[in-house]
PDB file of C-alpha atoms and ligand atoms in Angstrom:
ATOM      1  CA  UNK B 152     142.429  -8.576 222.869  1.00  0.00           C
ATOM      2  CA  UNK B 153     139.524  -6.363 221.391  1.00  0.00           C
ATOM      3  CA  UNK B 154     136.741  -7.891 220.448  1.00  0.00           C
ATOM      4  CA  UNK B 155     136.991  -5.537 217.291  1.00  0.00           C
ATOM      5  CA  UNK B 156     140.005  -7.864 215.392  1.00  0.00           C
ATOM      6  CA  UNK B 157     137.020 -10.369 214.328  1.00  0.00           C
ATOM      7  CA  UNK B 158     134.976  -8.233 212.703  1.00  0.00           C
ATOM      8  CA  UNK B 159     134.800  -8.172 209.387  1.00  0.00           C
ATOM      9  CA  UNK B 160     133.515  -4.657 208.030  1.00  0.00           C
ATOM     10  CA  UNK B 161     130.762  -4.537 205.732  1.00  0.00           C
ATOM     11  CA  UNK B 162     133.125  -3.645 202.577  1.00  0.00           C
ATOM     12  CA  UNK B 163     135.373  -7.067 203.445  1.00  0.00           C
ATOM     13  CA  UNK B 164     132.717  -9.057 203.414  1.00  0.00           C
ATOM     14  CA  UNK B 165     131.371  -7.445 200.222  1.00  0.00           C
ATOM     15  CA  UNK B 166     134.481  -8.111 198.440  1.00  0.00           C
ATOM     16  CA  UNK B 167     134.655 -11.318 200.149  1.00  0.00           C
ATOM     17  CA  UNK B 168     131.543 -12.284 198.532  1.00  0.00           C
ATOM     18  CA  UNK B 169     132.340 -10.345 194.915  1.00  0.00           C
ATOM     19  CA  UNK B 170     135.605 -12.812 195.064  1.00  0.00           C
ATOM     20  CA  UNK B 171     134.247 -16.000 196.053  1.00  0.00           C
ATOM     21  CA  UNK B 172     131.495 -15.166 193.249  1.00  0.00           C
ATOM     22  CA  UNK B 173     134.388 -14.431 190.137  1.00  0.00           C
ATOM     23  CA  UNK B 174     136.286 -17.561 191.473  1.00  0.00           C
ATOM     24  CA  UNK B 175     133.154 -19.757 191.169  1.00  0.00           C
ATOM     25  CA  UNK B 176     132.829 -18.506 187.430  1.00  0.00           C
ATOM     26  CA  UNK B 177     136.134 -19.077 185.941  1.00  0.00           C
ATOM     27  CA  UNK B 178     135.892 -22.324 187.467  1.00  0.00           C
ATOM     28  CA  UNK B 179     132.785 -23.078 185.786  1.00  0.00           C
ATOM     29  CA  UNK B 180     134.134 -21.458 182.614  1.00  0.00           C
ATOM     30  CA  UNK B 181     137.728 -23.680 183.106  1.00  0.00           C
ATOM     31  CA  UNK B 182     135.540 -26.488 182.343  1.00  0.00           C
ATOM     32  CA  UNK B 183     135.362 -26.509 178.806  1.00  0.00           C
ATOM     33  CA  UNK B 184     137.910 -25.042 177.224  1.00  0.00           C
ATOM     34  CA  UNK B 185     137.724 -24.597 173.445  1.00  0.00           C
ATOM     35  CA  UNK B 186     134.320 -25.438 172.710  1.00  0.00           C
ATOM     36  CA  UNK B 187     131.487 -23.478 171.551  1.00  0.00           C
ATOM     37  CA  UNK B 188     128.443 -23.529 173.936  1.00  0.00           C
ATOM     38  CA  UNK B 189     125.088 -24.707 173.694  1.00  0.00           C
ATOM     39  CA  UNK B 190     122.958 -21.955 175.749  1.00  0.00           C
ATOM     40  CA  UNK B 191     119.502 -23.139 177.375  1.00  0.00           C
ATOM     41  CA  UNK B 192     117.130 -20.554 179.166  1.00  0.00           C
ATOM     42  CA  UNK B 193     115.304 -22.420 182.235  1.00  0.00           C
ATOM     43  CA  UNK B 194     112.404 -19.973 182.973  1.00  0.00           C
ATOM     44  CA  UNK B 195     110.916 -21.127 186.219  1.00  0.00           C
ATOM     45  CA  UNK B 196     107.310 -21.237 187.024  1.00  0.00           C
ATOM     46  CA  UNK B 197     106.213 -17.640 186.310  1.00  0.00           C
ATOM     47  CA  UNK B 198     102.483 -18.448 186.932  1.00  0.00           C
ATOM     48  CA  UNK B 199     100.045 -16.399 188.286  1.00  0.00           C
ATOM     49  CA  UNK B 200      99.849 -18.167 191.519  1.00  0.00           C
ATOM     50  CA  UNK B 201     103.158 -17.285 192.629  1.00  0.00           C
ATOM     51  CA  UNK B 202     102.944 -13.261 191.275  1.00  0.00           C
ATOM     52  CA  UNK B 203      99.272 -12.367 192.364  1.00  0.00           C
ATOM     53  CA  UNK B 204      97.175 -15.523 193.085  1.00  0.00           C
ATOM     54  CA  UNK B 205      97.056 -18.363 196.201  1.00  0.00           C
ATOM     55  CA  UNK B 206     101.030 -18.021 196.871  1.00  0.00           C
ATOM     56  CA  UNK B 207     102.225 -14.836 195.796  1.00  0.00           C
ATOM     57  CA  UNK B 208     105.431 -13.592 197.121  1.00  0.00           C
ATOM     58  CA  UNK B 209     104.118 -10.405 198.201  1.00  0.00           C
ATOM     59  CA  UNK B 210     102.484 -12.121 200.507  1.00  0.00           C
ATOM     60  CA  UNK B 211     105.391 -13.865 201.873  1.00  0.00           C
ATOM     61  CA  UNK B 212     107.948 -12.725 204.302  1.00  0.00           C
ATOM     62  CA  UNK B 213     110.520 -11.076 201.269  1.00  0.00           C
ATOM     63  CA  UNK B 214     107.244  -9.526 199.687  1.00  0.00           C
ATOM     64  CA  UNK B 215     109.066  -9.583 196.817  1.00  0.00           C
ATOM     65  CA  UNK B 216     107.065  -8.865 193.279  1.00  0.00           C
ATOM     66  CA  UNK B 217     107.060 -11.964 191.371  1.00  0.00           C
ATOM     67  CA  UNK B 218     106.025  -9.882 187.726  1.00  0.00           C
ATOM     68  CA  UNK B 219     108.959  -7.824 188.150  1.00  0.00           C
ATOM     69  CA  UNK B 220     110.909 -11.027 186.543  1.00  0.00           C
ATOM     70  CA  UNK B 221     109.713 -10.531 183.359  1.00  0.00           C
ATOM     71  CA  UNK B 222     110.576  -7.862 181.709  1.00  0.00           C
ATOM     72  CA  UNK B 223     113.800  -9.183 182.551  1.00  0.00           C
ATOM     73  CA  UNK B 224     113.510 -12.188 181.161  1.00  0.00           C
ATOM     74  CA  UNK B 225     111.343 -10.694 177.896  1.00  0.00           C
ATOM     75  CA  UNK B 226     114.706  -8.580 177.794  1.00  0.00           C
ATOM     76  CA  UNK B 227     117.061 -12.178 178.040  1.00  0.00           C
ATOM     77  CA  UNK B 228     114.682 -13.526 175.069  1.00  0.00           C
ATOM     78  CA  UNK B 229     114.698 -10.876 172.607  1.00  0.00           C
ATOM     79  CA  UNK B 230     118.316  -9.825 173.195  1.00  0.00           C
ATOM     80  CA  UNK B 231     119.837 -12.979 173.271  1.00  0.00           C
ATOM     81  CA  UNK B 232     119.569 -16.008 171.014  1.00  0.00           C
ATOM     82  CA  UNK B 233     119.271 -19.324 173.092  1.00  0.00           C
ATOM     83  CA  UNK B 234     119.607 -22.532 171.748  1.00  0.00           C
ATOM     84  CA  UNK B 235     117.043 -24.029 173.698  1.00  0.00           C
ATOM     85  CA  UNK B 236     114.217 -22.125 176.040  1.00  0.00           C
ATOM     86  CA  UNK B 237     112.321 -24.348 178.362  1.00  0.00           C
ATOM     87  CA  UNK B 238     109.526 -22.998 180.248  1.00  0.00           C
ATOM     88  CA  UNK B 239     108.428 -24.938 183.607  1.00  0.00           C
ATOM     89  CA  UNK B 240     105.154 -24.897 185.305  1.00  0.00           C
ATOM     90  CA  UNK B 241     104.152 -25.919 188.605  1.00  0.00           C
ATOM     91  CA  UNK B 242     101.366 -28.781 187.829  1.00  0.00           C
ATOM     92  CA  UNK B 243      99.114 -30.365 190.596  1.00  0.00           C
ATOM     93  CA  UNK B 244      96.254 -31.991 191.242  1.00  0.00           C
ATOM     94  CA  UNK B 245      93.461 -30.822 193.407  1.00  0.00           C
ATOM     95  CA  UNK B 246      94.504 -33.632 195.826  1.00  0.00           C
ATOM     96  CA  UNK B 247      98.304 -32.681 196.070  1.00  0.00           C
ATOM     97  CA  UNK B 248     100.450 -33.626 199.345  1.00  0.00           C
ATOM     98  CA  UNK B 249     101.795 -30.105 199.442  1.00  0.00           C
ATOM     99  CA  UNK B 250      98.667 -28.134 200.170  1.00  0.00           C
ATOM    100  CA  UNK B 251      98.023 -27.380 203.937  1.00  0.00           C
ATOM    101  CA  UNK B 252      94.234 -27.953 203.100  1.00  0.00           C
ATOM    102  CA  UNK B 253      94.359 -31.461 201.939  1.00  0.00           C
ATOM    103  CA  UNK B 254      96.191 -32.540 205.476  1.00  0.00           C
ATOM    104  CA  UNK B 255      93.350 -34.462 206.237  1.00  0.00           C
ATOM    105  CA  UNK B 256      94.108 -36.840 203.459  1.00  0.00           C
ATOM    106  CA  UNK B 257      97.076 -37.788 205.237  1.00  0.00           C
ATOM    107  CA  UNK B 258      97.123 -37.452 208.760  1.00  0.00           C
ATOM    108  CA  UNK B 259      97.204 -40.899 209.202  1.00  0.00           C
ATOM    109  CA  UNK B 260     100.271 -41.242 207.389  1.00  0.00           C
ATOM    110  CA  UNK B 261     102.296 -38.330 209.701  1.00  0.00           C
ATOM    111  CA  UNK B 262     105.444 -39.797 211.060  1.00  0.00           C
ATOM    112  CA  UNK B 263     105.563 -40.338 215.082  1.00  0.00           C
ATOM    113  CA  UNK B 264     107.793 -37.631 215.470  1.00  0.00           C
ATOM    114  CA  UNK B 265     105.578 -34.960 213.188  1.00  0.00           C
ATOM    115  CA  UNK B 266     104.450 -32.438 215.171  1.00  0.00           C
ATOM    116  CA  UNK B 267     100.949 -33.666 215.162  1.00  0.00           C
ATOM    117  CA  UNK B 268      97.882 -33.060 212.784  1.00  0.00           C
ATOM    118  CA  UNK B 269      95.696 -30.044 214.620  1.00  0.00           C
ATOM    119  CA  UNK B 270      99.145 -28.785 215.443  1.00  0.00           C
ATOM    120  CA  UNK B 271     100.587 -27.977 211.840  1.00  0.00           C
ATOM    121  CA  UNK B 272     100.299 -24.631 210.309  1.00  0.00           C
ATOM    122  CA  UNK B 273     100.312 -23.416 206.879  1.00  0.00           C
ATOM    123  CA  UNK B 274     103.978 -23.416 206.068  1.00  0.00           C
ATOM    124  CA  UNK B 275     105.071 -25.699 208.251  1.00  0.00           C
ATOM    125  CA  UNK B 276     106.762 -29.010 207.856  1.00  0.00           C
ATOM    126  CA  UNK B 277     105.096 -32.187 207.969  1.00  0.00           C
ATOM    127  CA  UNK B 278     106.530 -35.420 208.128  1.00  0.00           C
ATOM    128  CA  UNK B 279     104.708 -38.534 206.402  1.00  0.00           C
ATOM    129  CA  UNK B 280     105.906 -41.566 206.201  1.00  0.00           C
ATOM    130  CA  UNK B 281     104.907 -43.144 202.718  1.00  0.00           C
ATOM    131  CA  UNK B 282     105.265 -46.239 200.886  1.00  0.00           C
ATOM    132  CA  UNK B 283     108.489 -45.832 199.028  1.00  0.00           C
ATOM    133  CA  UNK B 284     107.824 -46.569 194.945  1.00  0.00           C
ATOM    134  CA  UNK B 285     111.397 -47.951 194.657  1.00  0.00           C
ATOM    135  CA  UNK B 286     111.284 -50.393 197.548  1.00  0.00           C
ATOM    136  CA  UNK B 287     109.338 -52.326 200.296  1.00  0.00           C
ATOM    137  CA  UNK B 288     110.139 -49.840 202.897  1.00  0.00           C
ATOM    138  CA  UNK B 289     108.437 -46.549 204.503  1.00  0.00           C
ATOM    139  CA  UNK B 290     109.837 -43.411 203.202  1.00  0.00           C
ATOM    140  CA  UNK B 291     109.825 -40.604 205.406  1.00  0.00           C
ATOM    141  CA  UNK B 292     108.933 -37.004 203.570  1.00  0.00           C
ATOM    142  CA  UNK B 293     109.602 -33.795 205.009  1.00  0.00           C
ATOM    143  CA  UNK B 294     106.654 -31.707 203.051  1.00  0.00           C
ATOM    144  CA  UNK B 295     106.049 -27.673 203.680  1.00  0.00           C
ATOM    145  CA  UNK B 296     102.618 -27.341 203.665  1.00  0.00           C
ATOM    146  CA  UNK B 297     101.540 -24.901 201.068  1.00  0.00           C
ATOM    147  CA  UNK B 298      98.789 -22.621 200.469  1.00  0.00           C
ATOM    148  CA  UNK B 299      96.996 -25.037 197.355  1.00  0.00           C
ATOM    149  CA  UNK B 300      98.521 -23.239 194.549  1.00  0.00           C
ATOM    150  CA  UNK B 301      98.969 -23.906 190.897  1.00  0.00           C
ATOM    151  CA  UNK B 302      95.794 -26.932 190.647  1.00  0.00           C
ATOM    152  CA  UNK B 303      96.107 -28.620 187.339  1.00  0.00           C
ATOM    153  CA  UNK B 304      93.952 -26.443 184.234  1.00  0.00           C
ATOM    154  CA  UNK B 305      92.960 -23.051 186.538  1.00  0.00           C
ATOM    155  CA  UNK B 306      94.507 -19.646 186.242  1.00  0.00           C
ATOM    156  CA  UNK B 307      96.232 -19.265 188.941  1.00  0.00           C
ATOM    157  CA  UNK B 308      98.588 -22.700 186.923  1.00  0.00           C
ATOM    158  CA  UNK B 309      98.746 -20.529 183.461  1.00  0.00           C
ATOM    159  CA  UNK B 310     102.090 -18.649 182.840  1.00  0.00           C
ATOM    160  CA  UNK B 311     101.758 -14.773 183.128  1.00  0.00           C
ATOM    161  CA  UNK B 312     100.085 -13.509 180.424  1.00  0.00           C
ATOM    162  CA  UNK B 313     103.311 -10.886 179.779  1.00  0.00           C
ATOM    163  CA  UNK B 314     105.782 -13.355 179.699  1.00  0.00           C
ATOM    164  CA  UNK B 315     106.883 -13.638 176.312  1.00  0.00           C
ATOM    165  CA  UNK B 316     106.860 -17.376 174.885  1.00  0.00           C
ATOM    166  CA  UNK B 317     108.586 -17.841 172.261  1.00  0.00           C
ATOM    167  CA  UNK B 318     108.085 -20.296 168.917  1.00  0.00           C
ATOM    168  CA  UNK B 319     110.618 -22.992 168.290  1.00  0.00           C
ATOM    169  CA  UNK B 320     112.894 -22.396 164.959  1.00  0.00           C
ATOM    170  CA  UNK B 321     115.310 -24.201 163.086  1.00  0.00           C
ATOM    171  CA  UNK B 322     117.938 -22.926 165.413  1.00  0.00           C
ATOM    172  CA  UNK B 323     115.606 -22.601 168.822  1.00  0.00           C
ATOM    173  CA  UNK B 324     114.723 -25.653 170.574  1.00  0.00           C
ATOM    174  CA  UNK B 325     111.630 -24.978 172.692  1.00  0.00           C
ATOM    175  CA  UNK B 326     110.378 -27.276 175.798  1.00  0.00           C
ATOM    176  CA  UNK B 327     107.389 -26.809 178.262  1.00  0.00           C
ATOM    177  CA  UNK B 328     107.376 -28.585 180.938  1.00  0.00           C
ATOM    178  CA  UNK B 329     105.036 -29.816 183.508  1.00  0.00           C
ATOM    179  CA  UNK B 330     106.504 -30.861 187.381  1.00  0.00           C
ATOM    180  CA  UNK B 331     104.353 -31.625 190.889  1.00  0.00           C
ATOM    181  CA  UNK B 332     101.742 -33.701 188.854  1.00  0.00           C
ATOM    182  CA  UNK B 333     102.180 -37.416 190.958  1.00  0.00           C
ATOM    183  CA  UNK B 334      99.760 -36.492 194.412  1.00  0.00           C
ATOM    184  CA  UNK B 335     102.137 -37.813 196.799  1.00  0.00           C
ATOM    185  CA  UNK B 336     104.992 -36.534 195.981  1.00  0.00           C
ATOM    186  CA  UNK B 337     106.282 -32.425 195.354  1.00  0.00           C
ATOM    187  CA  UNK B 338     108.548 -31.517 192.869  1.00  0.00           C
ATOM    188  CA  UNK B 339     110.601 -28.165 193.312  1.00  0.00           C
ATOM    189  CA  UNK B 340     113.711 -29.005 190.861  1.00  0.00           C
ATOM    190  CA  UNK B 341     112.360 -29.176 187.072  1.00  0.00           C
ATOM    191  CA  UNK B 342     114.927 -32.456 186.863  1.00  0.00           C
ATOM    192  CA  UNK B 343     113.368 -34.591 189.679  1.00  0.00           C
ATOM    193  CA  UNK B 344     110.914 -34.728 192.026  1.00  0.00           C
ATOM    194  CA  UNK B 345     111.981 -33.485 195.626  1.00  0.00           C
ATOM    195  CA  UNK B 346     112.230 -37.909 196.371  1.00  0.00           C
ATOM    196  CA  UNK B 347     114.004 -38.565 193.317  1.00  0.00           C
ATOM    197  CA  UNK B 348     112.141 -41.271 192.651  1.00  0.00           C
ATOM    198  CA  UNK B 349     111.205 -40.133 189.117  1.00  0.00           C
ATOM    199  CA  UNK B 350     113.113 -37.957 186.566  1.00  0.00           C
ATOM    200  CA  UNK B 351     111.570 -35.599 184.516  1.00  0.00           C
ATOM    201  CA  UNK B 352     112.407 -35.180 180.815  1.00  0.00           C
ATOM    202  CA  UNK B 353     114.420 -32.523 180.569  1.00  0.00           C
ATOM    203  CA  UNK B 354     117.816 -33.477 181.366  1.00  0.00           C
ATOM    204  CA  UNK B 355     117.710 -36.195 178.505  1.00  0.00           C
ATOM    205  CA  UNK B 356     116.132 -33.179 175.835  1.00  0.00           C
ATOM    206  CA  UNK B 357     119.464 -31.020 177.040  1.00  0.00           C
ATOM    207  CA  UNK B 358     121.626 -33.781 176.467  1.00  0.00           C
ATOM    208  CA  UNK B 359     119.553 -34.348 172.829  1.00  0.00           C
ATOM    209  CA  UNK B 360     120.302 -30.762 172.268  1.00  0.00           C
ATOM    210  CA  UNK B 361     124.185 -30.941 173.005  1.00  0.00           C
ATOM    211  CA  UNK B 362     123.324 -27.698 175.771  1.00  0.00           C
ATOM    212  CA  UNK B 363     126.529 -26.881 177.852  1.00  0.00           C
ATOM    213  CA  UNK B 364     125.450 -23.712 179.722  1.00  0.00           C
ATOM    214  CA  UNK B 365     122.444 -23.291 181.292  1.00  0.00           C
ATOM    215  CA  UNK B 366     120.557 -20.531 182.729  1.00  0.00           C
ATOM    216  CA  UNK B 367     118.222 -20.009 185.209  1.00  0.00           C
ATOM    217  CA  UNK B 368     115.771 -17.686 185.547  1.00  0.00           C
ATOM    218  CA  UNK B 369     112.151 -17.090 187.398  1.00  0.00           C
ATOM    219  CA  UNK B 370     109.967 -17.723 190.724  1.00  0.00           C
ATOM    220  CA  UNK B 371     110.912 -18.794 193.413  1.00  0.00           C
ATOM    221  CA  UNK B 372     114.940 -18.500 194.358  1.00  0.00           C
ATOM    222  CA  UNK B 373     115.036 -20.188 197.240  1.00  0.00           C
ATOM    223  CA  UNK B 374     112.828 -23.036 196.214  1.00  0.00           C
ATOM    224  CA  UNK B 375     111.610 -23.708 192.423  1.00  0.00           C
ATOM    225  CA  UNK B 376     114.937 -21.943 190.891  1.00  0.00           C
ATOM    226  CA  UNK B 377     117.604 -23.351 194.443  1.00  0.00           C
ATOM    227  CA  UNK B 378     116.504 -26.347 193.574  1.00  0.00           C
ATOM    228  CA  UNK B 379     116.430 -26.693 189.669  1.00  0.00           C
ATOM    229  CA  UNK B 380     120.198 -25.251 189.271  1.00  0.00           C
ATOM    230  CA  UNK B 381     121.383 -28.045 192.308  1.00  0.00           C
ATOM    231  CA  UNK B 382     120.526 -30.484 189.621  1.00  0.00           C
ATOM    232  CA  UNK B 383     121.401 -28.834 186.560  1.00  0.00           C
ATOM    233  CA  UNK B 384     125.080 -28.564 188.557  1.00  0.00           C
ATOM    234  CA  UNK B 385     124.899 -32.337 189.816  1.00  0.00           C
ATOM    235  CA  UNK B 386     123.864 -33.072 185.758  1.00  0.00           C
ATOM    236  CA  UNK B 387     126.757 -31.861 184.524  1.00  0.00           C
ATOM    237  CA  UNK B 388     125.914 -28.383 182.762  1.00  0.00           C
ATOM    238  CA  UNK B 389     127.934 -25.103 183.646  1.00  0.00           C
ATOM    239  CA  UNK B 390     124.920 -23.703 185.583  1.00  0.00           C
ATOM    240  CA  UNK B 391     124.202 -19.679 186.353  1.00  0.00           C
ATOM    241  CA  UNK B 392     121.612 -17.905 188.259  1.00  0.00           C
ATOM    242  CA  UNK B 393     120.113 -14.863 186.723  1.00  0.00           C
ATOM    243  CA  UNK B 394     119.435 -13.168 190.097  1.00  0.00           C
ATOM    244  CA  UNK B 395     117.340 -10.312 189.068  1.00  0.00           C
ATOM    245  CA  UNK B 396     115.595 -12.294 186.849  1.00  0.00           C
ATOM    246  CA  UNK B 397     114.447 -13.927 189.554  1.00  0.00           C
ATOM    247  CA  UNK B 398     112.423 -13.269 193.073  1.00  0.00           C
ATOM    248  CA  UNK B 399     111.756 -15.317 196.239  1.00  0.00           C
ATOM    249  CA  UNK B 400     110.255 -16.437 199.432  1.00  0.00           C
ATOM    250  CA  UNK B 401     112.161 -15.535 202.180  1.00  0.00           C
ATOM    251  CA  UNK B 402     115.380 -13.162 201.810  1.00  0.00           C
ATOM    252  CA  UNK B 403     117.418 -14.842 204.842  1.00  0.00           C
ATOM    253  CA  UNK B 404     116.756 -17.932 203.167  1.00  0.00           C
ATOM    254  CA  UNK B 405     117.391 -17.118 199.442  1.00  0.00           C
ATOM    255  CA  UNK B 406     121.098 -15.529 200.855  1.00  0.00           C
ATOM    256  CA  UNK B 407     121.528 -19.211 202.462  1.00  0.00           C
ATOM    257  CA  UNK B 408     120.666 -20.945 199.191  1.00  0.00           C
ATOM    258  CA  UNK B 409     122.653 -18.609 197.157  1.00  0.00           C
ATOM    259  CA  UNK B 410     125.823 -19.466 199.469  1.00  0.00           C
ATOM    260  CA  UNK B 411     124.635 -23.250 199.386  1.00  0.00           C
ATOM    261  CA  UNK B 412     124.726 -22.436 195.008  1.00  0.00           C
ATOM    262  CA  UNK B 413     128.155 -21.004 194.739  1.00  0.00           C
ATOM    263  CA  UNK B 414     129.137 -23.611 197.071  1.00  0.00           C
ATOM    264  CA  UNK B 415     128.305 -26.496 194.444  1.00  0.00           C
ATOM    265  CA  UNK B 416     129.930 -23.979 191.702  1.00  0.00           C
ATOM    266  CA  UNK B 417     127.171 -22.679 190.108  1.00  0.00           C
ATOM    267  CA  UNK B 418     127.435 -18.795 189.277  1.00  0.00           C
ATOM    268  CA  UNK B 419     125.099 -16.102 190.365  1.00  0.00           C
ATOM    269  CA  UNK B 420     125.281 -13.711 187.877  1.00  0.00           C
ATOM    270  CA  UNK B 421     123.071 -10.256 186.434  1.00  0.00           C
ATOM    271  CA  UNK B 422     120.714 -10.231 183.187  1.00  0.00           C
ATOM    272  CA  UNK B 423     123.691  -7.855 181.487  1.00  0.00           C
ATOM    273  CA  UNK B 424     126.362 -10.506 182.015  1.00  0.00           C
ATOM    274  CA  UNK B 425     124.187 -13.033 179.740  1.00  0.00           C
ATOM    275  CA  UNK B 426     125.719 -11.574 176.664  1.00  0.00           C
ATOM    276  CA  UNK B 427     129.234 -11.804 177.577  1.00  0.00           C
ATOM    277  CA  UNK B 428     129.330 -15.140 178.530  1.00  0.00           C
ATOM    278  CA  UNK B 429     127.310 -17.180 175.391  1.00  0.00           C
TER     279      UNK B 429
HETATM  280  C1  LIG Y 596     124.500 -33.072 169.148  1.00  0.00           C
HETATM  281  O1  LIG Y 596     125.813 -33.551 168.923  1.00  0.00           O
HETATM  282  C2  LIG Y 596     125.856 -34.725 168.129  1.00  0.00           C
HETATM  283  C3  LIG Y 596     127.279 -35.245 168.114  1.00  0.00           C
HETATM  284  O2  LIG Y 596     128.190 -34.201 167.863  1.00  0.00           O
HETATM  285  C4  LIG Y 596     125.316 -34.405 166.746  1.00  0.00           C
HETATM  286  O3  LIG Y 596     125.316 -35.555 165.935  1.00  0.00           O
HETATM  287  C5  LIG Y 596     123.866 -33.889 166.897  1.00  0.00           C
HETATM  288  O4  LIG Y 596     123.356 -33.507 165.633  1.00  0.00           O
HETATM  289  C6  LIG Y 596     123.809 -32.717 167.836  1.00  0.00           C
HETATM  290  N1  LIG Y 596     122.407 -32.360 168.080  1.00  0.00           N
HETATM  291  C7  LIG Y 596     121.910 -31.138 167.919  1.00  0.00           C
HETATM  292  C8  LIG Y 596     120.474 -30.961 168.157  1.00  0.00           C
HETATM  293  O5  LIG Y 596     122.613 -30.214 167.560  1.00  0.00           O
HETATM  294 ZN1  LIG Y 597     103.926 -26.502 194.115  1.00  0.00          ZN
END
């Protein structure tokens, strides 16, 4: 047998992937049939730090450039009318478990089987084990260690000066939101923290707004954006990535998370499909 019968050209697989992709979206548009929808734009954390400042994605292994999400989003905002916008920021303090710098704080709280203190590098994993706020027990926390990014009040925590923010209206719900602010704990998803210990406001404000659709749009895909539309799926609202609104880390890993997204039935879509499906 030749080797050759398993392989699965580069067109298959790109149809593969263009079929899996439709199939995921008239699922998620199966799901409510006959009712108008309630649109929300999610615009993730387009701060400085991520475009040009501590934690820029140029700097990381996609080199991607963060700022070239907005004009696509600017473009989302003027051409479209969204029931609800809700702009996210990254929020921490000074002492935040996620920065590689402040490891010291902790390293008495690494697990046994962390890969010790004077061994951990900047973006690696720790593991601490914390008091859990729910119960008596230890919790254990896997936590990248960042380069300290987006501190509480300085520039690098401001959203991009070019991104367009729009006033709320009679017909425009506007929310800003603030995540990562408790110390000891991170918070990718703009629904929870990465624990889920506590749940941020903005899945009761959709809910108060009646939104069924909800789109996602901004920095980082593979973390901030992966992780907000996981919950936005789990809470119930038909949930679509704006990919080119959007820019990440690491492109191995944002084509796992991707997969891992149409998996759970969320859609990855373009900025010109927006129209067509409100
Ligand atoms: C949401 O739906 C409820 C029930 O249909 C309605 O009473 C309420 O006014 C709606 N809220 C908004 C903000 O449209
Ligand atoms: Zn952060």
């Amino acid at each position: 047998v030749e080797s050759k019968s398993f392989y699965i050209s580069r067109s298959d697989y790109f149809f593969l992937f263009l079929h899996n992709r439709i199939n995921a979206l008239a699922k998620i548009r199966r799901a409510r049939p006959g009712q108008r929808f309630i649109n929300a734009l999610l615009i993730v954390d387009v701060q400085y730090d991520f475009i040009d400042g501590s934690l820029a994605l140029k700097n990381c292994p996609s080199q991607h450039q963060g700022e070239q999400v907005i004009p696509v989003i600017n473009r989302l905002l003027t051409d479209i009318q969204f029931d609800v916008v809700a702009y996210t920021q990254d929020w921490h303090p000074s002492d935040h478990i996620s920065f590689y710098g402040n490891l010291h704080l902790r390293s008495h709280l690494l697990a046994d089987d962390s890969k010790p203190a004077d061994e951990l590098k900047l973006f690696d994993t720790a593991v601490f084990l914390l008091d859990d706020k729910k119960s008596m027990k230890k919790e254990r926390v896997e936590q990248i260690l960042w380069p300290a990014h987006c501190v509480q009040q300085s520039h690098g925590a401001e959203l991009h000066r070019d991104l367009m923010i729009v006033k709320p209206t009679r017909k425009r719900k506007v929310i800003n939101l603030l995540k990562g602010f408790d110390k000891d704990i991170d918070s990718y998803s703009a629904f929870w923290d990465n624990q889920k210990v506590r749940e941020t406001l903005l899945n009761s404000k959709l809910k108060e707004y009646n939104v069924t659709q909800v789109f996602i749009v901004g920095l980082a895909t593979d973390v901030c954006v992966f992780s907000t539309a996981m919950h936005s799926v789990e809470n119930g609202y038909s949930t679509f990535i704006v990919e080119d609104g959007c820019r990440g880390v690491d492109e191995t890993n944002i084509g796992l998370r991707l997969d891992e997204l149409i998996n759970s039935d969320c859609a990855i879509i373009q900025s010109t499909d927006v129209k067509d499906l409100i």
